[in-house]
Coordinates of C-alpha atoms in Angstrom, one line a residue:
X1 CA 37.4 53.8 269.1
X2 CA 35.4 55.4 266.4
X3 CA 37.7 57.9 264.9
X4 CA 36.8 60.1 261.7
X5 CA 39.9 61.7 259.3
X6 CA 39.6 64.3 256.5
X7 CA 41.2 63.4 253.8
X8 CA 41.8 65.0 250.5
X9 CA 43.2 63.0 247.2
X10 CA 43.3 63.1 243.9
X11 CA 42.0 60.4 241.9
X12 CA 41.6 59.3 238.0
X13 CA 38.8 57.6 236.6
X14 CA 38.7 56.2 233.4
X15 CA 35.0 55.4 232.4
X16 CA 34.6 52.1 229.6
X17 CA 33.5 54.4 226.8
X18 CA 37.2 56.6 227.4
X19 CA 38.9 53.8 227.0
X20 CA 36.6 52.6 224.0
X21 CA 37.8 55.8 222.4
X22 CA 40.9 55.6 223.3
X23 CA 41.4 52.1 221.1
X24 CA 39.7 53.7 218.3
X25 CA 42.7 56.5 218.2
X26 CA 44.9 53.4 218.4
X27 CA 43.2 51.2 215.5
X28 CA 45.0 51.4 211.8
X29 CA 42.7 51.9 208.5
X30 CA 42.2 48.4 208.5
X31 CA 41.7 47.8 211.7
X32 CA 39.0 50.6 212.4
X33 CA 37.4 48.6 208.3
X34 CA 36.9 45.5 210.5
X35 CA 35.7 47.3 213.7
X36 CA 33.4 49.0 211.7
X37 CA 31.9 46.0 209.9
X38 CA 31.8 44.1 213.1
X39 CA 29.4 47.1 214.7
X40 CA 27.3 46.7 211.8
X41 CA 27.0 43.5 212.1
X42 CA 25.8 43.4 215.8
X43 CA 23.7 46.7 215.7
X44 CA 21.1 46.8 213.3
X45 CA 20.5 50.4 214.1
X46 CA 23.7 51.4 212.2
X47 CA 23.4 51.9 208.2
X48 CA 26.0 52.4 205.9
X49 CA 25.3 54.5 203.1
X50 CA 26.7 53.7 199.5
X51 CA 29.3 56.2 198.4
X52 CA 27.5 58.5 195.4
X53 CA 31.0 58.3 193.1
X54 CA 30.9 54.8 193.4
X55 CA 27.0 54.4 192.4
X56 CA 27.5 57.2 189.7
X57 CA 30.3 54.8 188.5
X58 CA 28.5 51.3 188.8
X59 CA 25.6 53.3 187.2
X60 CA 27.8 54.4 184.1
X61 CA 28.8 50.9 183.4
X62 CA 25.8 49.3 184.0
X63 CA 24.5 52.3 180.6
X64 CA 27.5 51.0 178.2
X65 CA 25.9 49.9 174.4
X66 CA 26.1 46.6 173.4
X67 CA 27.8 46.2 170.4
X68 CA 26.2 47.4 167.5
X69 CA 26.9 45.6 164.8
X70 CA 29.5 42.3 165.2
X71 CA 30.9 42.3 162.2
X72 CA 32.9 45.6 163.1
X73 CA 34.3 43.5 166.1
X74 CA 34.2 40.1 165.0
X75 CA 36.2 40.5 161.5
X76 CA 38.7 43.0 163.0
X77 CA 42.4 43.4 161.1
X78 CA 44.1 44.0 164.5
X79 CA 46.2 40.8 165.5
X80 CA 44.7 39.1 168.4
X81 CA 48.3 39.0 170.3
X82 CA 47.9 43.0 170.6
X83 CA 44.4 42.8 171.5
X84 CA 45.2 40.2 174.5
X85 CA 48.4 41.7 175.6
X86 CA 46.6 44.9 176.6
X87 CA 44.2 43.3 178.7
X88 CA 47.7 42.8 180.9
X89 CA 50.0 45.3 180.6
X90 CA 48.4 49.0 180.0
X91 CA 52.1 50.6 179.4
X92 CA 53.6 51.2 176.9
X93 CA 56.4 49.1 177.8
X94 CA 56.3 45.5 178.2
X95 CA 58.2 44.3 181.9
X96 CA 61.7 43.8 181.3
X97 CA 62.2 41.1 184.3
X98 CA 59.6 38.2 185.1
X99 CA 57.0 39.4 187.7
X100 CA 58.7 37.5 190.7
X101 CA 55.1 36.4 193.6
X102 CA 56.8 37.6 197.2
X103 CA 55.5 36.9 200.4
X104 CA 55.4 38.9 203.9
X105 CA 57.4 37.3 206.3
X106 CA 55.0 38.5 209.1
X107 CA 52.3 35.7 206.9
X108 CA 54.6 32.6 207.2
X109 CA 55.1 33.9 211.0
X110 CA 51.2 33.9 211.6
X111 CA 51.1 30.4 209.8
X112 CA 53.7 28.9 212.0
X113 CA 52.2 30.1 215.0
X114 CA 49.0 28.1 213.8
X115 CA 50.4 24.8 214.8
X116 CA 51.4 26.3 218.2
X117 CA 48.8 25.4 221.1
X118 CA 48.5 29.0 222.7
X119 CA 45.7 30.5 224.3
X120 CA 43.1 32.8 222.5
X121 CA 44.5 35.5 224.6
X122 CA 48.4 34.4 224.3
X123 CA 47.6 33.8 220.4
X124 CA 46.2 37.5 219.7
X125 CA 48.9 39.0 221.6
X126 CA 51.8 37.0 219.2
X127 CA 49.9 38.0 216.5
X128 CA 50.4 41.9 217.5
X129 CA 54.0 41.6 218.5
X130 CA 54.6 40.4 214.8
X131 CA 52.1 43.0 213.4
X132 CA 54.4 45.5 215.8
X133 CA 57.9 43.7 214.0
X134 CA 59.4 46.4 211.1
X135 CA 60.5 45.8 207.8
X136 CA 63.9 44.0 208.3
X137 CA 62.0 41.5 211.6
X138 CA 63.3 43.4 214.4
X139 CA 61.1 44.8 217.4
X140 CA 62.1 47.8 218.1
X141 CA 59.2 48.6 220.5
X142 CA 59.7 48.0 223.9
X143 CA 58.2 44.5 224.8
X144 CA 56.4 46.5 228.4
X145 CA 55.3 49.0 225.9
X146 CA 53.7 46.1 223.7
X147 CA 52.3 44.7 226.7
X148 CA 50.2 47.2 227.8
X149 CA 48.3 48.4 225.1
X150 CA 47.7 45.2 224.0
X151 CA 45.9 45.0 227.6
X152 CA 44.6 48.1 226.7
X153 CA 43.3 47.5 223.5
X154 CA 41.7 44.6 224.4
X155 CA 41.3 44.9 228.2
X156 CA 42.8 41.0 228.1
X157 CA 45.8 41.4 230.2
X158 CA 49.1 40.4 229.7
X159 CA 52.3 40.4 232.2
X160 CA 55.4 40.7 232.2
X161 CA 57.0 36.8 232.1
X162 CA 54.0 35.8 229.8
X163 CA 54.7 38.7 227.4
X164 CA 58.7 37.3 227.3
X165 CA 57.2 33.5 227.0
X166 CA 54.9 34.8 224.0
X167 CA 58.1 36.6 222.1
X168 CA 60.3 33.3 223.1
X169 CA 57.9 31.8 221.1
X170 CA 58.0 33.6 218.3
X171 CA 61.5 33.7 217.9
X172 CA 62.0 30.0 217.6
X173 CA 59.9 30.1 214.2
X174 CA 62.0 30.6 211.1
X175 CA 63.9 32.8 209.6
X176 CA 66.3 31.9 212.8
X177 CA 66.7 35.6 214.8
X178 CA 63.0 37.3 214.0
X179 CA 61.6 38.8 217.0
X180 CA 65.1 40.1 218.0
X181 CA 65.1 43.2 219.9
X182 CA 68.6 44.4 218.7
X183 CA 71.7 42.5 216.8
X184 CA 73.7 40.8 219.5
X185 CA 69.8 38.9 220.4
X186 CA 69.7 38.6 216.5
X187 CA 73.2 36.5 216.2
X188 CA 72.5 34.7 219.4
X189 CA 69.6 33.3 218.1
X190 CA 70.9 32.3 215.2
X191 CA 74.0 30.6 217.1
X192 CA 71.3 28.8 219.4
X193 CA 69.8 26.8 216.4
X194 CA 73.7 25.2 215.7
X195 CA 75.7 22.9 217.4
X196 CA 76.2 24.6 220.3
X197 CA 78.9 21.4 221.3
X198 CA 81.0 22.6 218.5
X199 CA 84.4 25.0 220.4
X200 CA 83.8 28.2 217.7
X201 CA 79.6 28.1 218.1
X202 CA 80.2 28.1 222.2
X203 CA 83.2 30.4 222.0
X204 CA 81.0 33.3 220.0
X205 CA 77.8 32.6 222.7
X206 CA 79.9 33.4 225.7
X207 CA 81.2 36.6 223.8
X208 CA 77.6 37.7 223.1
X209 CA 76.4 36.8 226.6
X210 CA 78.9 38.3 228.7
X211 CA 81.9 40.2 226.5
X212 CA 79.5 42.3 224.2
X213 CA 80.8 45.4 225.2
X214 CA 84.3 44.5 225.3
X215 CA 84.1 43.5 221.4
X216 CA 82.5 46.7 220.5
X217 CA 85.8 47.9 222.7
X218 CA 88.1 45.9 221.1
X219 CA 89.5 44.5 224.3
X220 CA 90.5 41.3 222.5
X221 CA 93.0 40.5 224.9
X222 CA 90.7 40.6 227.8
X223 CA 88.4 38.2 225.4
X224 CA 91.7 36.1 225.0
X225 CA 92.4 35.7 228.2
X226 CA 88.9 35.1 229.9
X227 CA 88.5 32.3 227.1
X228 CA 91.8 30.9 226.9
X229 CA 92.3 30.8 223.3
X230 CA 95.0 32.7 221.3
X231 CA 94.5 35.3 218.2
X232 CA 94.5 32.7 215.9
X233 CA 91.1 31.1 217.2
X234 CA 89.5 34.3 218.2
X235 CA 89.6 35.4 214.6
X236 CA 88.5 32.2 213.6
X237 CA 85.5 32.5 216.1
X238 CA 85.1 36.2 214.7
X239 CA 85.4 35.0 210.9
X240 CA 82.4 32.1 211.8
X241 CA 80.0 35.0 213.3
X242 CA 80.3 36.9 210.3
X243 CA 78.9 34.4 208.2
X244 CA 75.6 35.2 210.3
X245 CA 72.9 37.2 209.4
X246 CA 72.4 41.1 210.9
X247 CA 69.2 41.3 209.7
X248 CA 66.3 38.4 210.6
X249 CA 64.9 38.7 207.6
X250 CA 67.7 38.2 205.0
X251 CA 67.8 40.4 201.6
X252 CA 66.5 37.2 199.4
X253 CA 63.3 38.0 201.4
X254 CA 62.9 42.0 201.9
X255 CA 60.8 43.3 199.9
X256 CA 59.3 47.0 199.3
X257 CA 56.0 47.2 201.2
X258 CA 55.0 50.5 199.9
X259 CA 53.2 49.2 197.4
X260 CA 50.5 47.0 200.4
X261 CA 50.3 50.1 202.8
X262 CA 47.4 51.5 203.0
X263 CA 47.9 54.9 204.1
X264 CA 45.7 56.9 207.1
X265 CA 46.3 60.5 205.1
X266 CA 47.0 61.9 201.9
X267 CA 48.9 64.9 201.8
X268 CA 48.9 66.8 198.2
X269 CA 50.5 69.7 196.4
X270 CA 48.4 73.1 195.3
X271 CA 49.3 76.2 193.8
X272 CA 48.1 77.4 196.7
X273 CA 49.7 75.2 199.6
X274 CA 48.9 71.8 201.3
X275 CA 46.1 70.2 201.4
X276 CA 45.9 67.5 203.6
X277 CA 43.0 64.7 204.0
X278 CA 42.1 61.6 205.5
X279 CA 42.8 58.5 203.4
X280 CA 39.0 57.3 204.1
X281 CA 36.2 59.2 206.0
X282 CA 33.8 56.6 207.3
X283 CA 32.2 59.0 209.6
X284 CA 30.2 60.3 206.4
X285 CA 28.5 56.7 205.6
X286 CA 27.1 55.9 208.9
X287 CA 24.1 57.3 209.9
X288 CA 21.4 56.3 211.9
X289 CA 18.2 54.3 211.1
X290 CA 15.6 56.4 210.8
X291 CA 13.1 53.1 211.3
X292 CA 14.7 51.8 213.8
X293 CA 14.4 55.0 216.1
X294 CA 10.6 54.3 215.0
X295 CA 10.4 51.5 216.5
X296 CA 12.3 52.9 219.9
X297 CA 9.8 55.3 219.9
X298 CA 6.6 52.5 219.5
X299 CA 8.3 50.0 221.9
X300 CA 8.3 52.8 224.4
X301 CA 4.7 53.1 224.4
X302 CA 4.5 49.4 224.4
X303 CA 3.8 47.0 227.4
X304 CA 6.8 45.2 226.5
X305 CA 10.0 46.8 229.1
X306 CA 12.1 44.3 227.8
X307 CA 12.4 44.9 224.0
X308 CA 12.2 48.5 225.0
X309 CA 15.6 48.2 226.9
X310 CA 17.0 46.3 224.5
X311 CA 16.4 48.9 221.4
X312 CA 17.4 51.7 223.7
X313 CA 20.9 50.2 224.7
X314 CA 21.6 49.7 221.4
X315 CA 20.0 53.4 219.9
X316 CA 22.9 54.5 222.1
X317 CA 25.4 52.3 221.5
X318 CA 25.1 53.0 217.9
X319 CA 24.9 57.1 218.6
X320 CA 27.9 56.7 220.4
X321 CA 29.7 54.9 218.3
X322 CA 29.1 56.9 215.0
X323 CA 29.8 60.5 217.3
X324 CA 33.1 58.4 218.2
X325 CA 34.1 57.5 214.3
X326 CA 33.7 61.5 213.6
X327 CA 35.2 62.6 217.3
X328 CA 38.4 60.1 215.6
X329 CA 38.5 61.5 212.6
X330 CA 38.2 65.3 213.6
X331 CA 41.0 64.9 216.0
X332 CA 43.6 62.9 213.3
X333 CA 42.8 65.6 210.9
X334 CA 44.0 68.2 214.0
X335 CA 47.1 66.2 214.9
X336 CA 48.3 65.7 210.9
X337 CA 47.9 69.3 210.3
X338 CA 49.6 70.1 212.8
X339 CA 52.7 68.1 212.1
X340 CA 52.6 69.2 208.7
X341 CA 52.3 73.0 210.2
X342 CA 55.2 71.9 212.4
X343 CA 57.6 70.3 209.8
X344 CA 56.5 72.4 206.4
X345 CA 59.5 72.3 205.2
X346 CA 60.3 68.9 205.5
X347 CA 56.7 68.3 203.5
X348 CA 58.0 70.4 200.8
X349 CA 60.1 67.9 198.8
X350 CA 60.5 65.4 201.6
X351 CA 64.2 66.0 202.0
X352 CA 65.1 64.6 205.6
X353 CA 68.1 67.2 206.2
X354 CA 64.9 70.1 206.8
X355 CA 63.4 68.0 209.2
X356 CA 63.1 69.8 212.8
X357 CA 63.8 67.9 216.3
X358 CA 59.7 67.5 217.3
X359 CA 58.7 65.2 220.1
X360 CA 54.8 64.4 221.3
X361 CA 54.3 67.1 223.3
X362 CA 55.0 69.7 220.5
X363 CA 52.6 68.3 218.6
X364 CA 50.4 67.7 221.4
X365 CA 50.3 71.4 222.3
X366 CA 49.8 72.7 218.9
X367 CA 46.4 70.3 218.5
X368 CA 45.4 71.5 222.0
X369 CA 45.1 67.5 222.7
X370 CA 46.3 65.1 225.6
X371 CA 50.1 63.5 224.7
X372 CA 48.8 60.3 224.8
X373 CA 46.8 60.9 222.3
X374 CA 49.3 62.2 220.1
X375 CA 51.0 58.5 220.8
X376 CA 47.8 56.6 219.6
X377 CA 46.9 58.4 217.1
X378 CA 51.0 58.0 215.2
X379 CA 51.1 54.9 216.4
X380 CA 51.1 52.6 213.0
X381 CA 49.7 55.2 211.0
X382 CA 51.0 56.4 207.4
X383 CA 50.8 59.4 204.9
X384 CA 51.0 59.1 201.5
X385 CA 52.9 62.1 200.0
X386 CA 54.3 63.3 196.6
X387 CA 57.2 61.9 197.7
X388 CA 56.3 59.0 199.3
X389 CA 54.5 56.6 201.8
X390 CA 56.3 57.8 205.6
X391 CA 55.3 56.5 208.9
X392 CA 54.2 59.1 211.0
X393 CA 55.9 57.7 214.1
X394 CA 59.5 58.2 211.8
X395 CA 59.8 62.2 212.3
X396 CA 59.2 62.4 215.5
X397 CA 62.9 62.8 216.4
X398 CA 65.1 64.8 219.4
X399 CA 67.0 67.9 219.0
X400 CA 70.7 67.9 218.3
X401 CA 72.5 71.3 218.9
X402 CA 75.0 72.3 215.8
X403 CA 78.3 74.5 215.9
X404 CA 76.2 77.5 214.9
X405 CA 73.7 77.3 217.1
X406 CA 70.9 75.8 215.5
X407 CA 68.7 73.0 217.0
X408 CA 68.4 69.7 214.5
X409 CA 66.7 66.3 214.3
X410 CA 68.5 63.7 215.6
X411 CA 67.7 61.8 212.0
X412 CA 69.8 64.1 210.2
X413 CA 72.7 63.0 212.0
X414 CA 71.9 59.2 211.2
X415 CA 71.0 60.4 208.0
X416 CA 75.0 61.4 207.5
X417 CA 76.1 58.5 209.7
X418 CA 74.9 56.1 207.8
X419 CA 76.5 58.2 204.1
X420 CA 80.0 58.2 206.0
X421 CA 79.9 54.3 206.5
X422 CA 77.9 53.9 203.1
X423 CA 81.4 55.3 201.9
X424 CA 84.1 53.5 203.9
X425 CA 86.6 51.6 202.9
X426 CA 84.9 48.1 203.6
X427 CA 88.5 47.0 204.9
X428 CA 89.6 49.8 207.4
X429 CA 86.2 51.0 208.0
X430 CA 86.0 53.9 210.4
X431 CA 86.0 53.5 214.9
X432 CA 83.3 55.8 216.1
X433 CA 85.7 57.9 217.5
X434 CA 86.8 58.6 213.5
X435 CA 83.0 59.1 212.4
X436 CA 82.7 61.7 215.6
X437 CA 85.3 63.6 213.9
X438 CA 84.3 63.4 210.0
X439 CA 80.8 64.6 211.4
X440 CA 82.3 67.5 213.2
X441 CA 83.9 68.6 210.2
X442 CA 80.2 68.7 208.9
X443 CA 79.3 70.8 211.5
X444 CA 77.9 67.9 213.7
X445 CA 79.4 68.2 217.3
X446 CA 78.3 65.5 219.2
X447 CA 80.9 62.7 221.2
X448 CA 81.6 59.2 220.5
X449 CA 79.1 57.5 222.7
X450 CA 76.0 59.6 221.0
X451 CA 77.8 57.7 217.9
X452 CA 77.7 54.4 219.2
X453 CA 74.1 54.8 220.2
X454 CA 72.7 55.8 216.5
X455 CA 74.7 53.0 214.9
X456 CA 72.9 50.6 217.2
X457 CA 70.2 52.2 216.7
X458 CA 70.3 52.3 212.8
X459 CA 71.5 47.6 213.5
X460 CA 75.4 48.9 212.2
X461 CA 78.0 46.8 213.3
X462 CA 81.4 48.3 215.0
X463 CA 84.4 49.1 213.4
X464 CA 85.9 45.7 213.9
X465 CA 83.2 43.9 212.8
X466 CA 82.8 45.6 209.8
X467 CA 86.0 45.1 208.9
X468 CA 85.7 41.0 209.5
X469 CA 82.7 41.0 207.5
X470 CA 83.8 43.2 205.0

């Protein structure tokens, strides 16, 4: 028997152009340049105008006069070593240290992965993971989130088990511990490369796998009883663990990346306030070719419908892409202006104590966009300020109420924890409870478990381990 049922339901549908727009929001400056380059090669209807400033500079160089008289320059009394030096050093003072060539560990990882047989999709995702490692080699972003972002961006779906396997491949690369998600995993990856039959290594792995919480709580008697070892043997195991590197990328390889970061936004201070602008505005140089437009109109009048359909689709694609770039830049400016407005006191001089608690919802409401849009626009984006280059994501934080009733950013408390631990007696470091008490004297009344959470987020070991490794 046939029956009819009337039901009402809500369903969200995202068309392909919306997905492409979200992908454009997520791109960094370098990735956008590559995307524009690919679009210019594939679609002849889009043209790129030359920057007028660059054209004037090239013209000025071409108009430089030749030497009027060779004798004036060929027989100069200035010693050669002075003129040769100025070709290399434009500063008055010579560098005190030899300039050492540095190499990014991410480039080394990419080269190591090239020797591993992975499918095209898995190799792309592996490169995506490497790009999201922080400067110490840790993977801070949850792997599930990375898989979702990659799938949305490339339309190549990565499941959870696949993501874990690909991360495991990266973790087999050098240096040992790279790709770890926390200190515990970093230490375990290093131990697994040692002789696991050695009693000390085996005991250390067991402690990290089964008794890590007890180690942090300093329940040494429980660990000794479970492993059937005495106090002296446990001390030897912990001392051996103290030789492990707490950062996957060691101090020998650490370097400042400020000179290699290409910012997406630039903030400058003026007498009348702050100027916020895009580092590279690309929409002004992208135009639709008038010549190709005329060809589309001519093809429409002709009899070759296939040619007309091809040119028409290219024209529609070109118009959408140019408009999408404009919309991306407009939205990016709205978001960065909202962030500067919300964190105005911080952007005055870069004092982290002036950071206000800020979540994605605050900026979304201020900029009039969706939360997901703010998330994509601030992901892997940097802003150049008079006091340094800053990752936008680092400005977002939750709030905690201090003893005066004011809500402050947890970034401020994390900075205080770092300063207290930096000044502590290395032979007798503060426990988390002592840190909580010291912070209370500074006006931050937070629980011990909150101190523990922030300390672990800062990748700082527990007091007992700091004492062993002092």
